[in-house]
């Protein structure tokens, strides 16, 4: 809980008028237990570091002048019609249930309807303590804010559902973690912030009415096709299972490791959310873990599908009373839907990997080829992203073979695999140039590489230098275009640049 002095200042600062943002705050229309109304802390010396013009335009926020941007996205000013609030939720953290978490360093400013008609949340992260902060400071160091900015924008440009980054500001304060860091506010935009943990909060209190209210809210907002369904809550479970299975398959195919797949970080909208110690892996290995806090490897790369299914099972438990009045009947309904995770996942994974290999046909018979190359990559410490990008060039031009072969320590295993792969391509036929185009559309040249993100953070935190951040961000905007291989984001780390541990900055 925040102390009294913080609470007192909550009401002293009045709304200041700025150009109207067309907020329409549906979550604030739910009853109070779903959130606590709260205002951002006053920054001592607000400074805007980055503003996402393209995203702002889709949200209809492009009319704000630079003073308004700085004031709003540092927490200095609460714009008219915003109704800032901290959301209530619980969650399983590394398998342990925590009955009360909530937004301890985030505030939902409000919602806008974007140019495509989609309702989107605008949330400040790092704008001070809330009643959910417990003993933490409610602040966000610049480093983790930069990581979230780069990785969320990078994922989104890669075509993966993800929250977005709208703005990055400094508050003027500092915050203490491993070292003293400048305090930042990152403004993120998400299709929704209701989490599996939001349901768990009410389920843990046997508050079935609130679970139902929340489920109805989520159906209306994120699964509108289900409003007329025969069994809308069971279909909601199926919808979540499917979205999460497909999301995790995309992560896997790109080599992304979320790092903190706690149930409070899994949204009903099905987007990637909460970028802590997340990372893209360099060399391929299924046991890869970067997060400093994930000592047991619970959220290792290869465990992600299992953990996602574990999380949706917790969701099913939370809504059991909505499925049937008899518990065992409810379980009987839910179980096959939870089990379907494996099929949704396998389908998306297979389709994605077939595309990466340049195969038009998605068949179970490809599995041998897929597993074969992954084993070889793992044994040989091959850079995952570079391998698939070079393979794309190779598909139409066997002269490029040598550039792929040189990536392997043990070229024999590679040669054996390559022959089988060529046979599969030949059996399918088709235009080789077209195949290369298709492969390059799924095998990125540029990703938010861990060491590049780290370089961007170091330069910004130590020297206030945003050049690496901007350079990487620009390359990330077009990840599937052709980029020179030494570009920021395209270049794998040299041995001494390799980042093996990432921190969440909480
Ligand atoms: P996360 O690891 O970001 O998913 O956060 C887990 C929980 O800890 C959430 O309830 C956060 O609001 C809370 N939390 C994390 N960092 C802070 C912080 N610096 N101040 C207050 N609460 C925090
Ligand atoms: Mg979280």
Coordinates of C-alpha atoms and ligand atoms in Angstrom, one line a residue:
X1 CA 0.0 0.0 0.0
X2 CA 1.2 3.5 -0.6
X3 CA 1.7 5.8 2.4
X4 CA -0.7 8.5 3.3
X5 CA 1.3 11.3 1.8
X6 CA 1.1 9.7 -1.6
X7 CA -2.6 9.2 -1.2
X8 CA -3.1 12.8 -0.2
X9 CA -1.5 14.2 -3.3
X10 CA -3.8 12.1 -5.4
X11 CA -6.6 14.5 -5.2
X12 CA -4.8 17.9 -5.1
X13 CA -3.9 18.0 -8.8
X14 CA -6.8 18.9 -11.0
X15 CA -7.4 17.8 -14.5
X16 CA -5.7 20.1 -16.9
X17 CA -7.3 20.6 -20.3
X18 CA -5.4 19.6 -23.4
X19 CA -6.6 18.9 -26.9
X20 CA -9.4 16.5 -26.7
X21 CA -8.5 12.8 -27.0
X22 CA -11.6 10.8 -27.9
X23 CA -11.5 8.5 -24.9
X24 CA -14.3 6.0 -24.4
X25 CA -13.5 4.1 -21.2
X26 CA -15.4 0.9 -21.1
X27 CA -13.4 -0.7 -18.3
X28 CA -14.0 2.3 -16.1
X29 CA -17.8 1.6 -16.5
X30 CA -17.4 -1.7 -14.7
X31 CA -17.9 -1.6 -11.0
X32 CA -15.1 -0.6 -8.6
X33 CA -13.7 -4.0 -7.5
X34 CA -12.3 -4.4 -11.0
X35 CA -10.0 -1.4 -10.4
X36 CA -9.0 1.5 -8.2
X37 CA -9.1 5.0 -9.7
X38 CA -5.7 6.5 -9.3
X39 CA -3.6 9.3 -10.8
X40 CA 0.0 9.3 -12.1
X41 CA 2.7 10.7 -9.9
X42 CA 4.0 14.2 -10.8
X43 CA 7.3 13.9 -12.7
X44 CA 9.9 16.4 -11.5
X45 CA 11.4 17.1 -14.9
X46 CA 9.5 15.4 -17.7
X47 CA 11.2 14.9 -21.0
X48 CA 9.9 13.0 -24.0
X49 CA 12.5 10.8 -25.6
X50 CA 10.5 9.0 -28.2
X51 CA 7.0 9.2 -29.8
X52 CA 5.5 6.7 -32.2
X53 CA 4.0 9.0 -34.8
X54 CA 2.7 6.2 -37.0
X55 CA 0.9 4.5 -34.1
X56 CA -0.4 7.8 -32.8
X57 CA -1.9 8.5 -36.2
X58 CA -3.9 5.2 -36.1
X59 CA -5.1 6.1 -32.7
X60 CA -6.2 9.6 -33.7
X61 CA -3.6 11.1 -31.4
X62 CA -1.6 12.9 -34.0
X63 CA -3.2 16.3 -33.1
X64 CA -1.2 16.6 -29.9
X65 CA 1.5 19.2 -29.9
X66 CA 4.9 18.5 -28.4
X67 CA 4.1 20.1 -25.0
X68 CA 1.0 18.0 -24.7
X69 CA 2.8 14.9 -25.6
X70 CA 5.4 15.4 -23.0
X71 CA 2.9 16.3 -20.3
X72 CA 0.5 13.4 -21.0
X73 CA 3.0 10.6 -21.6
X74 CA 5.2 11.5 -18.6
X75 CA 2.2 11.5 -16.3
X76 CA 2.4 15.3 -15.6
X77 CA -1.1 15.9 -17.0
X78 CA -4.2 13.8 -17.1
X79 CA -6.0 14.7 -20.3
X80 CA -9.7 15.6 -20.2
X81 CA -11.9 12.5 -20.4
X82 CA -9.1 10.1 -19.3
X83 CA -10.1 8.1 -16.3
X84 CA -6.9 6.7 -15.0
X85 CA -7.1 3.5 -13.0
X86 CA -5.1 0.7 -11.6
X87 CA -6.5 -2.7 -12.6
X88 CA -7.1 -5.4 -10.1
X89 CA -5.7 -8.9 -10.7
X90 CA -4.2 -12.0 -9.1
X91 CA -2.0 -14.6 -10.8
X92 CA 0.3 -17.6 -10.6
X93 CA 3.9 -16.4 -10.5
X94 CA 6.3 -19.2 -11.4
X95 CA 3.6 -21.7 -10.4
X96 CA 2.7 -20.1 -7.0
X97 CA -0.7 -18.4 -6.7
X98 CA -0.6 -14.8 -5.5
X99 CA -4.2 -13.8 -4.7
X100 CA -3.6 -10.0 -5.0
X101 CA -1.3 -8.4 -7.6
X102 CA -2.8 -5.6 -9.6
X103 CA -1.2 -2.7 -11.5
X104 CA 1.6 -1.7 -9.1
X105 CA 3.4 0.4 -11.6
X106 CA 0.9 0.8 -14.4
X107 CA -2.2 3.0 -15.0
X108 CA -4.8 2.5 -17.6
X109 CA -5.3 6.1 -18.9
X110 CA -8.3 5.2 -21.0
X111 CA -9.4 3.6 -24.2
X112 CA -9.7 5.0 -27.7
X113 CA -11.3 3.4 -30.9
X114 CA -8.5 3.3 -33.5
X115 CA -8.9 4.0 -37.2
X116 CA -9.7 0.3 -37.9
X117 CA -12.6 0.4 -35.3
X118 CA -10.6 -1.5 -32.7
X119 CA -10.9 -0.4 -29.1
X120 CA -7.4 0.0 -27.6
X121 CA -6.1 0.6 -24.1
X122 CA -3.6 3.4 -23.5
X123 CA -1.5 2.6 -20.4
X124 CA 1.3 4.4 -18.6
X125 CA 3.9 2.1 -17.1
X126 CA 6.3 3.6 -14.5
X127 CA 4.1 6.5 -13.4
X128 CA 4.4 6.0 -9.6
X129 CA 3.0 3.9 -6.8
X130 CA -0.6 2.7 -6.7
X131 CA -2.5 0.9 -4.0
X132 CA -1.2 -2.3 -5.6
X133 CA 2.5 -1.5 -5.3
X134 CA 3.1 -3.3 -2.1
X135 CA 6.7 -2.4 -1.2
X136 CA 7.9 -1.6 -4.7
X137 CA 8.4 1.9 -6.0
X138 CA 5.9 2.0 -8.9
X139 CA 8.7 3.2 -11.2
X140 CA 10.3 1.8 -14.3
X141 CA 14.0 2.2 -15.0
X142 CA 15.0 3.5 -18.5
X143 CA 16.7 0.2 -19.4
X144 CA 13.6 -2.1 -19.2
X145 CA 11.5 0.6 -20.8
X146 CA 13.8 0.6 -23.8
X147 CA 13.8 -3.1 -23.9
X148 CA 10.0 -3.2 -24.0
X149 CA 9.9 -0.4 -26.6
X150 CA 12.2 -2.3 -29.0
X151 CA 10.9 -5.8 -28.4
X152 CA 7.2 -4.9 -28.6
X153 CA 7.6 -2.8 -31.7
X154 CA 9.9 -5.5 -33.2
X155 CA 7.4 -8.3 -32.6
X156 CA 4.6 -6.3 -34.0
X157 CA 6.5 -5.5 -37.2
X158 CA 7.3 -9.2 -37.4
X159 CA 3.5 -9.9 -37.5
X160 CA 3.1 -11.2 -34.0
X161 CA 0.2 -10.0 -31.9
X162 CA 1.7 -7.7 -29.3
X163 CA 1.1 -4.6 -27.2
X164 CA 2.7 -1.6 -28.9
X165 CA 4.9 1.3 -27.6
X166 CA 3.5 4.7 -28.1
X167 CA 5.9 6.9 -26.1
X168 CA 8.9 6.9 -23.9
X169 CA 9.6 9.7 -21.4
X170 CA 11.9 10.4 -18.6
X171 CA 10.4 11.6 -15.3
X172 CA 13.5 13.4 -13.9
X173 CA 13.6 11.0 -10.9
X174 CA 15.9 8.1 -10.5
X175 CA 15.1 4.6 -9.4
X176 CA 17.3 2.1 -7.7
X177 CA 17.8 -1.5 -9.1
X178 CA 21.2 -3.2 -9.5
X179 CA 22.3 0.4 -10.1
X180 CA 20.7 3.8 -10.1
X181 CA 18.8 4.4 -13.3
X182 CA 16.8 7.3 -14.8
X183 CA 13.1 6.8 -14.1
X184 CA 11.0 6.3 -17.3
X185 CA 7.4 6.1 -18.3
X186 CA 6.6 3.9 -21.2
X187 CA 3.2 4.3 -22.8
X188 CA 1.9 1.1 -24.2
X189 CA -1.1 0.4 -26.3
X190 CA -2.8 -3.0 -26.1
X191 CA -6.0 -4.4 -27.5
X192 CA -6.9 -5.2 -23.9
X193 CA -5.3 -5.7 -20.5
X194 CA -7.6 -8.3 -19.0
X195 CA -5.5 -11.2 -17.9
X196 CA -6.0 -14.8 -16.9
X197 CA -5.1 -13.4 -13.5
X198 CA -7.9 -10.9 -13.6
X199 CA -10.4 -13.9 -13.6
X200 CA -8.4 -15.7 -11.0
X201 CA -8.7 -12.7 -8.6
X202 CA -12.5 -13.0 -8.5
X203 CA -12.5 -16.8 -8.7
X204 CA -10.3 -17.0 -5.6
X205 CA -12.9 -15.0 -3.7
X206 CA -15.7 -17.2 -4.9
X207 CA -17.2 -14.1 -6.5
X208 CA -18.9 -15.8 -9.4
X209 CA -20.9 -12.7 -10.3
X210 CA -17.8 -10.8 -11.0
X211 CA -16.3 -13.7 -13.0
X212 CA -19.4 -13.6 -15.2
X213 CA -19.3 -9.8 -15.5
X214 CA -15.7 -10.0 -16.6
X215 CA -16.4 -12.9 -19.0
X216 CA -19.2 -10.9 -20.6
X217 CA -17.0 -7.9 -20.9
X218 CA -14.2 -9.9 -22.6
X219 CA -16.7 -11.6 -25.0
X220 CA -18.1 -8.3 -26.1
X221 CA -14.8 -6.7 -26.5
X222 CA -12.5 -9.4 -27.8
X223 CA -14.8 -12.3 -29.0
X224 CA -17.8 -10.4 -30.3
X225 CA -18.8 -13.4 -32.6
X226 CA -19.6 -15.4 -29.4
X227 CA -22.3 -13.1 -28.1
X228 CA -24.8 -15.3 -29.9
X229 CA -23.1 -18.6 -29.2
X230 CA -25.0 -21.5 -27.6
X231 CA -22.3 -21.9 -24.9
X232 CA -20.5 -18.6 -24.9
X233 CA -18.2 -19.3 -21.9
X234 CA -17.0 -22.6 -23.2
X235 CA -16.4 -21.0 -26.6
X236 CA -14.5 -18.2 -24.8
X237 CA -12.2 -20.9 -23.4
X238 CA -11.8 -22.3 -26.8
X239 CA -11.1 -18.9 -28.2
X240 CA -8.4 -18.2 -25.7
X241 CA -6.9 -21.7 -26.1
X242 CA -6.7 -21.1 -29.8
X243 CA -5.3 -17.6 -29.7
X244 CA -2.6 -18.5 -27.2
X245 CA -1.6 -21.7 -29.0
X246 CA -1.2 -19.7 -32.2
X247 CA 0.6 -16.9 -30.5
X248 CA 3.1 -19.3 -28.8
X249 CA 3.7 -21.0 -32.2
X250 CA 4.7 -17.7 -33.7
X251 CA 7.1 -17.0 -30.8
X252 CA 8.6 -20.5 -31.3
X253 CA 9.0 -20.1 -35.0
X254 CA 10.8 -16.8 -34.6
X255 CA 12.9 -17.9 -31.6
X256 CA 11.3 -15.5 -29.1
X257 CA 11.4 -16.3 -25.4
X258 CA 8.9 -14.3 -23.3
X259 CA 10.6 -15.2 -20.0
X260 CA 7.7 -14.5 -17.5
X261 CA 4.7 -16.5 -18.7
X262 CA 2.9 -16.0 -15.4
X263 CA -0.9 -16.0 -15.6
X264 CA -1.0 -12.3 -14.8
X265 CA 1.0 -11.7 -18.0
X266 CA -1.3 -13.7 -20.3
X267 CA -4.1 -11.6 -21.8
X268 CA -7.5 -12.6 -23.0
X269 CA -7.0 -10.6 -26.2
X270 CA -4.2 -13.0 -27.1
X271 CA -1.4 -10.5 -27.5
X272 CA 2.1 -10.7 -26.2
X273 CA 2.2 -8.5 -23.1
X274 CA 4.6 -7.6 -20.3
X275 CA 8.1 -7.5 -21.6
X276 CA 10.4 -8.3 -18.7
X277 CA 13.5 -10.4 -19.3
X278 CA 12.3 -11.4 -22.8
X279 CA 14.8 -12.1 -25.5
X280 CA 15.2 -13.6 -29.0
X281 CA 17.7 -16.4 -28.9
X282 CA 20.8 -16.2 -30.9
X283 CA 22.1 -19.8 -31.3
X284 CA 19.3 -22.4 -31.3
X285 CA 18.8 -24.6 -28.3
X286 CA 15.4 -25.7 -26.8
X287 CA 16.6 -25.3 -23.2
X288 CA 17.6 -21.6 -23.7
X289 CA 16.7 -19.4 -20.7
X290 CA 17.8 -15.7 -20.4
X291 CA 15.8 -14.6 -17.4
X292 CA 17.9 -14.1 -14.3
X293 CA 14.9 -15.0 -12.1
X294 CA 14.0 -18.2 -14.0
X295 CA 16.5 -20.4 -12.2
X296 CA 14.6 -23.6 -12.9
X297 CA 14.0 -22.9 -16.5
X298 CA 10.2 -23.0 -16.2
X299 CA 9.8 -20.5 -19.0
X300 CA 12.7 -21.9 -21.2
X301 CA 12.2 -21.6 -25.0
X302 CA 11.1 -25.2 -25.4
X303 CA 8.7 -25.1 -22.4
X304 CA 6.6 -22.3 -23.7
X305 CA 3.8 -24.3 -25.3
X306 CA 3.5 -26.4 -22.1
X307 CA 3.3 -23.4 -19.9
X308 CA 0.8 -21.6 -22.1
X309 CA -1.4 -24.7 -21.9
X310 CA -0.9 -24.7 -18.1
X311 CA -2.1 -21.1 -18.0
X312 CA -5.2 -21.6 -20.1
X313 CA -6.0 -24.5 -17.7
X314 CA -5.9 -22.0 -14.8
X315 CA -8.4 -19.9 -16.8
X316 CA -10.7 -22.8 -17.3
X317 CA -10.6 -23.4 -13.5
X318 CA -11.5 -19.8 -12.9
X319 CA -14.6 -19.9 -15.1
X320 CA -15.8 -23.5 -14.2
X321 CA -18.9 -22.2 -12.4
X322 CA -20.0 -20.5 -15.6
X323 CA -19.7 -23.7 -17.6
X324 CA -22.1 -25.8 -15.6
X325 CA -23.6 -25.7 -12.1
X326 CA -22.2 -29.2 -11.4
X327 CA -18.4 -29.0 -11.1
X328 CA -17.6 -32.4 -12.6
X329 CA -19.9 -31.7 -15.5
X330 CA -18.0 -28.4 -16.0
X331 CA -14.7 -30.2 -15.9
X332 CA -15.9 -32.7 -18.5
X333 CA -16.9 -29.8 -20.8
X334 CA -13.6 -27.9 -20.3
X335 CA -11.1 -30.8 -20.6
X336 CA -11.4 -31.5 -24.3
X337 CA -11.2 -27.8 -25.1
X338 CA -8.0 -27.6 -23.0
X339 CA -6.7 -30.7 -24.7
X340 CA -7.3 -29.0 -28.1
X341 CA -4.4 -26.7 -27.3
X342 CA -2.0 -29.3 -28.6
X343 CA -3.7 -29.5 -32.0
X344 CA -4.0 -25.8 -32.5
X345 CA -0.4 -25.4 -31.5
X346 CA 0.9 -28.2 -33.8
X347 CA -1.1 -26.9 -36.8
X348 CA 0.3 -23.4 -36.4
X349 CA 3.8 -24.6 -35.6
X350 CA 3.8 -26.9 -38.6
X351 CA 2.5 -24.3 -41.0
X352 CA 5.0 -21.8 -39.8
X353 CA 8.0 -24.2 -40.0
X354 CA 6.9 -25.4 -43.5
X355 CA 6.9 -21.8 -44.6
X356 CA 10.3 -21.2 -43.1
X357 CA 11.7 -24.2 -45.1
X358 CA 10.0 -23.0 -48.3
X359 CA 7.5 -25.8 -48.4
X360 CA 4.0 -24.9 -49.7
X361 CA 2.4 -28.0 -48.4
X362 CA 1.8 -28.4 -44.7
X363 CA 2.1 -32.1 -43.8
X364 CA 2.9 -34.3 -40.9
X365 CA 5.6 -35.9 -43.2
X366 CA 7.5 -32.6 -42.9
X367 CA 8.1 -33.2 -39.2
X368 CA 11.2 -35.3 -39.9
X369 CA 12.7 -32.5 -41.9
X370 CA 11.8 -29.9 -39.3
X371 CA 13.1 -31.9 -36.4
X372 CA 16.2 -32.9 -38.3
X373 CA 17.3 -29.3 -38.9
X374 CA 16.4 -28.2 -35.4
X375 CA 18.6 -31.0 -33.9
X376 CA 21.4 -30.1 -36.2
X377 CA 21.2 -26.4 -35.3
X378 CA 21.2 -27.3 -31.6
X379 CA 24.2 -29.6 -31.9
X380 CA 26.2 -27.0 -33.8
X381 CA 25.3 -23.8 -32.0
X382 CA 24.0 -22.2 -35.2
X383 CA 22.5 -18.7 -35.1
X384 CA 18.8 -19.4 -35.6
X385 CA 17.7 -16.2 -37.4
X386 CA 20.8 -16.0 -39.7
X387 CA 20.4 -19.6 -40.7
X388 CA 16.9 -19.3 -42.0
X389 CA 17.6 -16.0 -43.7
X390 CA 20.5 -17.5 -45.6
X391 CA 18.6 -20.7 -46.3
X392 CA 16.0 -18.4 -48.1
X393 CA 18.7 -17.1 -50.4
X394 CA 19.9 -20.6 -51.0
X395 CA 16.5 -22.0 -52.0
X396 CA 16.7 -20.6 -55.6
X397 CA 20.5 -20.6 -55.9
X398 CA 22.7 -23.6 -54.9
X399 CA 25.7 -21.3 -55.3
X400 CA 24.7 -19.9 -51.9
X401 CA 25.1 -23.3 -50.3
X402 CA 28.6 -22.4 -49.0
X403 CA 27.3 -19.4 -47.0
X404 CA 25.0 -21.7 -45.1
X405 CA 27.5 -24.6 -44.8
X406 CA 30.0 -22.3 -43.1
X407 CA 27.6 -21.7 -40.2
X408 CA 28.0 -25.3 -39.1
X409 CA 30.9 -26.8 -37.1
X410 CA 30.1 -30.2 -38.4
X411 CA 29.1 -29.7 -42.0
X412 CA 28.4 -33.4 -42.5
X413 CA 25.1 -33.4 -40.7
X414 CA 24.2 -30.3 -42.6
X415 CA 25.0 -31.9 -45.9
X416 CA 22.9 -34.9 -45.2
X417 CA 20.0 -32.7 -44.2
X418 CA 20.4 -30.4 -47.2
X419 CA 20.1 -33.2 -49.6
X420 CA 16.8 -34.3 -48.1
X421 CA 15.6 -30.7 -48.1
X422 CA 16.5 -30.2 -51.8
X423 CA 14.6 -33.4 -52.6
X424 CA 11.5 -32.1 -50.8
X425 CA 11.7 -28.8 -52.7
X426 CA 12.1 -30.6 -56.0
X427 CA 9.2 -32.9 -55.3
X428 CA 7.0 -29.9 -54.7
X429 CA 8.2 -28.0 -57.8
X430 CA 7.1 -24.4 -58.2
X431 CA 8.9 -21.2 -59.2
X432 CA 12.1 -20.9 -57.2
X433 CA 12.1 -17.0 -57.2
X434 CA 8.6 -17.1 -55.8
X435 CA 9.7 -19.6 -53.2
X436 CA 12.5 -17.2 -52.1
X437 CA 10.0 -14.3 -51.7
X438 CA 7.7 -16.5 -49.6
X439 CA 10.6 -17.6 -47.4
X440 CA 11.9 -14.1 -46.9
X441 CA 8.5 -13.0 -45.8
X442 CA 8.7 -15.4 -42.8
X443 CA 12.4 -15.5 -42.1
X444 CA 13.4 -12.1 -40.9
X445 CA 16.8 -10.5 -41.6
X446 CA 16.4 -8.3 -38.5
X447 CA 15.1 -9.1 -35.0
X448 CA 15.5 -7.2 -31.7
X449 CA 18.7 -9.1 -31.0
X450 CA 19.6 -9.3 -27.4
X451 CA 23.1 -7.8 -27.6
X452 CA 21.7 -5.0 -29.8
X453 CA 19.0 -4.2 -27.3
X454 CA 21.6 -4.3 -24.5
X455 CA 23.8 -1.9 -26.5
X456 CA 20.9 0.5 -26.9
X457 CA 20.2 0.3 -23.2
X458 CA 23.8 0.9 -22.2
X459 CA 24.2 3.9 -24.5
X460 CA 21.0 5.5 -23.3
X461 CA 21.5 4.8 -19.6
X462 CA 25.2 5.7 -19.4
X463 CA 25.5 8.5 -21.9
X464 CA 22.0 9.6 -22.7
X465 CA 22.8 8.5 -26.2
X466 CA 19.8 7.2 -28.2
X467 CA 21.6 6.6 -31.5
X468 CA 21.7 2.8 -31.2
X469 CA 18.1 2.7 -30.0
X470 CA 17.0 4.7 -33.1
X471 CA 19.2 2.7 -35.5
X472 CA 17.8 -0.6 -34.2
X473 CA 14.2 0.7 -34.1
X474 CA 14.4 1.8 -37.8
X475 CA 15.8 -1.6 -38.9
X476 CA 13.1 -3.4 -36.9
X477 CA 10.4 -1.6 -38.7
X478 CA 11.1 -3.7 -41.9
X479 CA 12.4 -7.0 -40.5
X480 CA 11.7 -9.0 -43.7
X481 CA 13.4 -6.5 -46.1
X482 CA 16.9 -7.2 -47.3
X483 CA 19.4 -5.7 -44.9
X484 CA 23.3 -5.9 -45.0
X485 CA 24.2 -8.7 -42.6
X486 CA 26.3 -6.3 -40.4
X487 CA 23.3 -4.0 -39.6
X488 CA 22.1 -3.5 -36.0
X489 CA 19.6 -6.3 -35.5
X490 CA 20.9 -8.4 -38.3
X491 CA 24.3 -9.1 -36.9
X492 CA 24.7 -12.0 -34.4
X493 CA 26.8 -11.2 -31.3
X494 CA 30.5 -11.7 -31.3
X495 CA 31.6 -14.0 -28.5
X496 CA 32.3 -11.2 -26.1
X497 CA 29.0 -9.4 -26.9
X498 CA 26.8 -12.4 -26.1
X499 CA 24.2 -11.7 -23.5
X500 CA 23.4 -14.7 -21.4
X501 CA 21.3 -13.2 -18.7
X502 CA 18.4 -10.6 -18.8
X503 CA 16.8 -8.8 -15.9
X504 CA 13.2 -7.8 -15.5
X505 CA 13.7 -4.5 -13.8
X506 CA 10.8 -4.9 -11.5
Ligands
LIG1 P1 5.5 -8.1 -13.7 O1 6.7 -8.8 -13.3 O2 5.8 -6.8 -14.4 O3 4.5 -8.9 -14.5 O4 4.8 -7.6 -12.4 C1 4.3 -8.5 -11.4 C2 3.6 -7.7 -10.3 O5 4.5 -6.8 -9.6 C3 2.5 -6.7 -10.8 O6 1.5 -6.7 -9.9 C4 3.2 -5.4 -10.9 O7 2.4 -4.3 -10.9 C5 4.1 -5.5 -9.7 N1 5.4 -4.7 -9.9 C6 6.4 -5.0 -10.6 N2 7.4 -4.0 -10.6 C7 6.9 -3.1 -9.7 C8 7.4 -1.8 -9.2 N3 8.6 -1.3 -9.6 N4 6.6 -1.1 -8.4 C9 5.4 -1.6 -8.1 N5 4.9 -2.7 -8.5 C10 5.6 -3.5 -9.3
LIG2 MG1 2.9 -8.3 -15.3

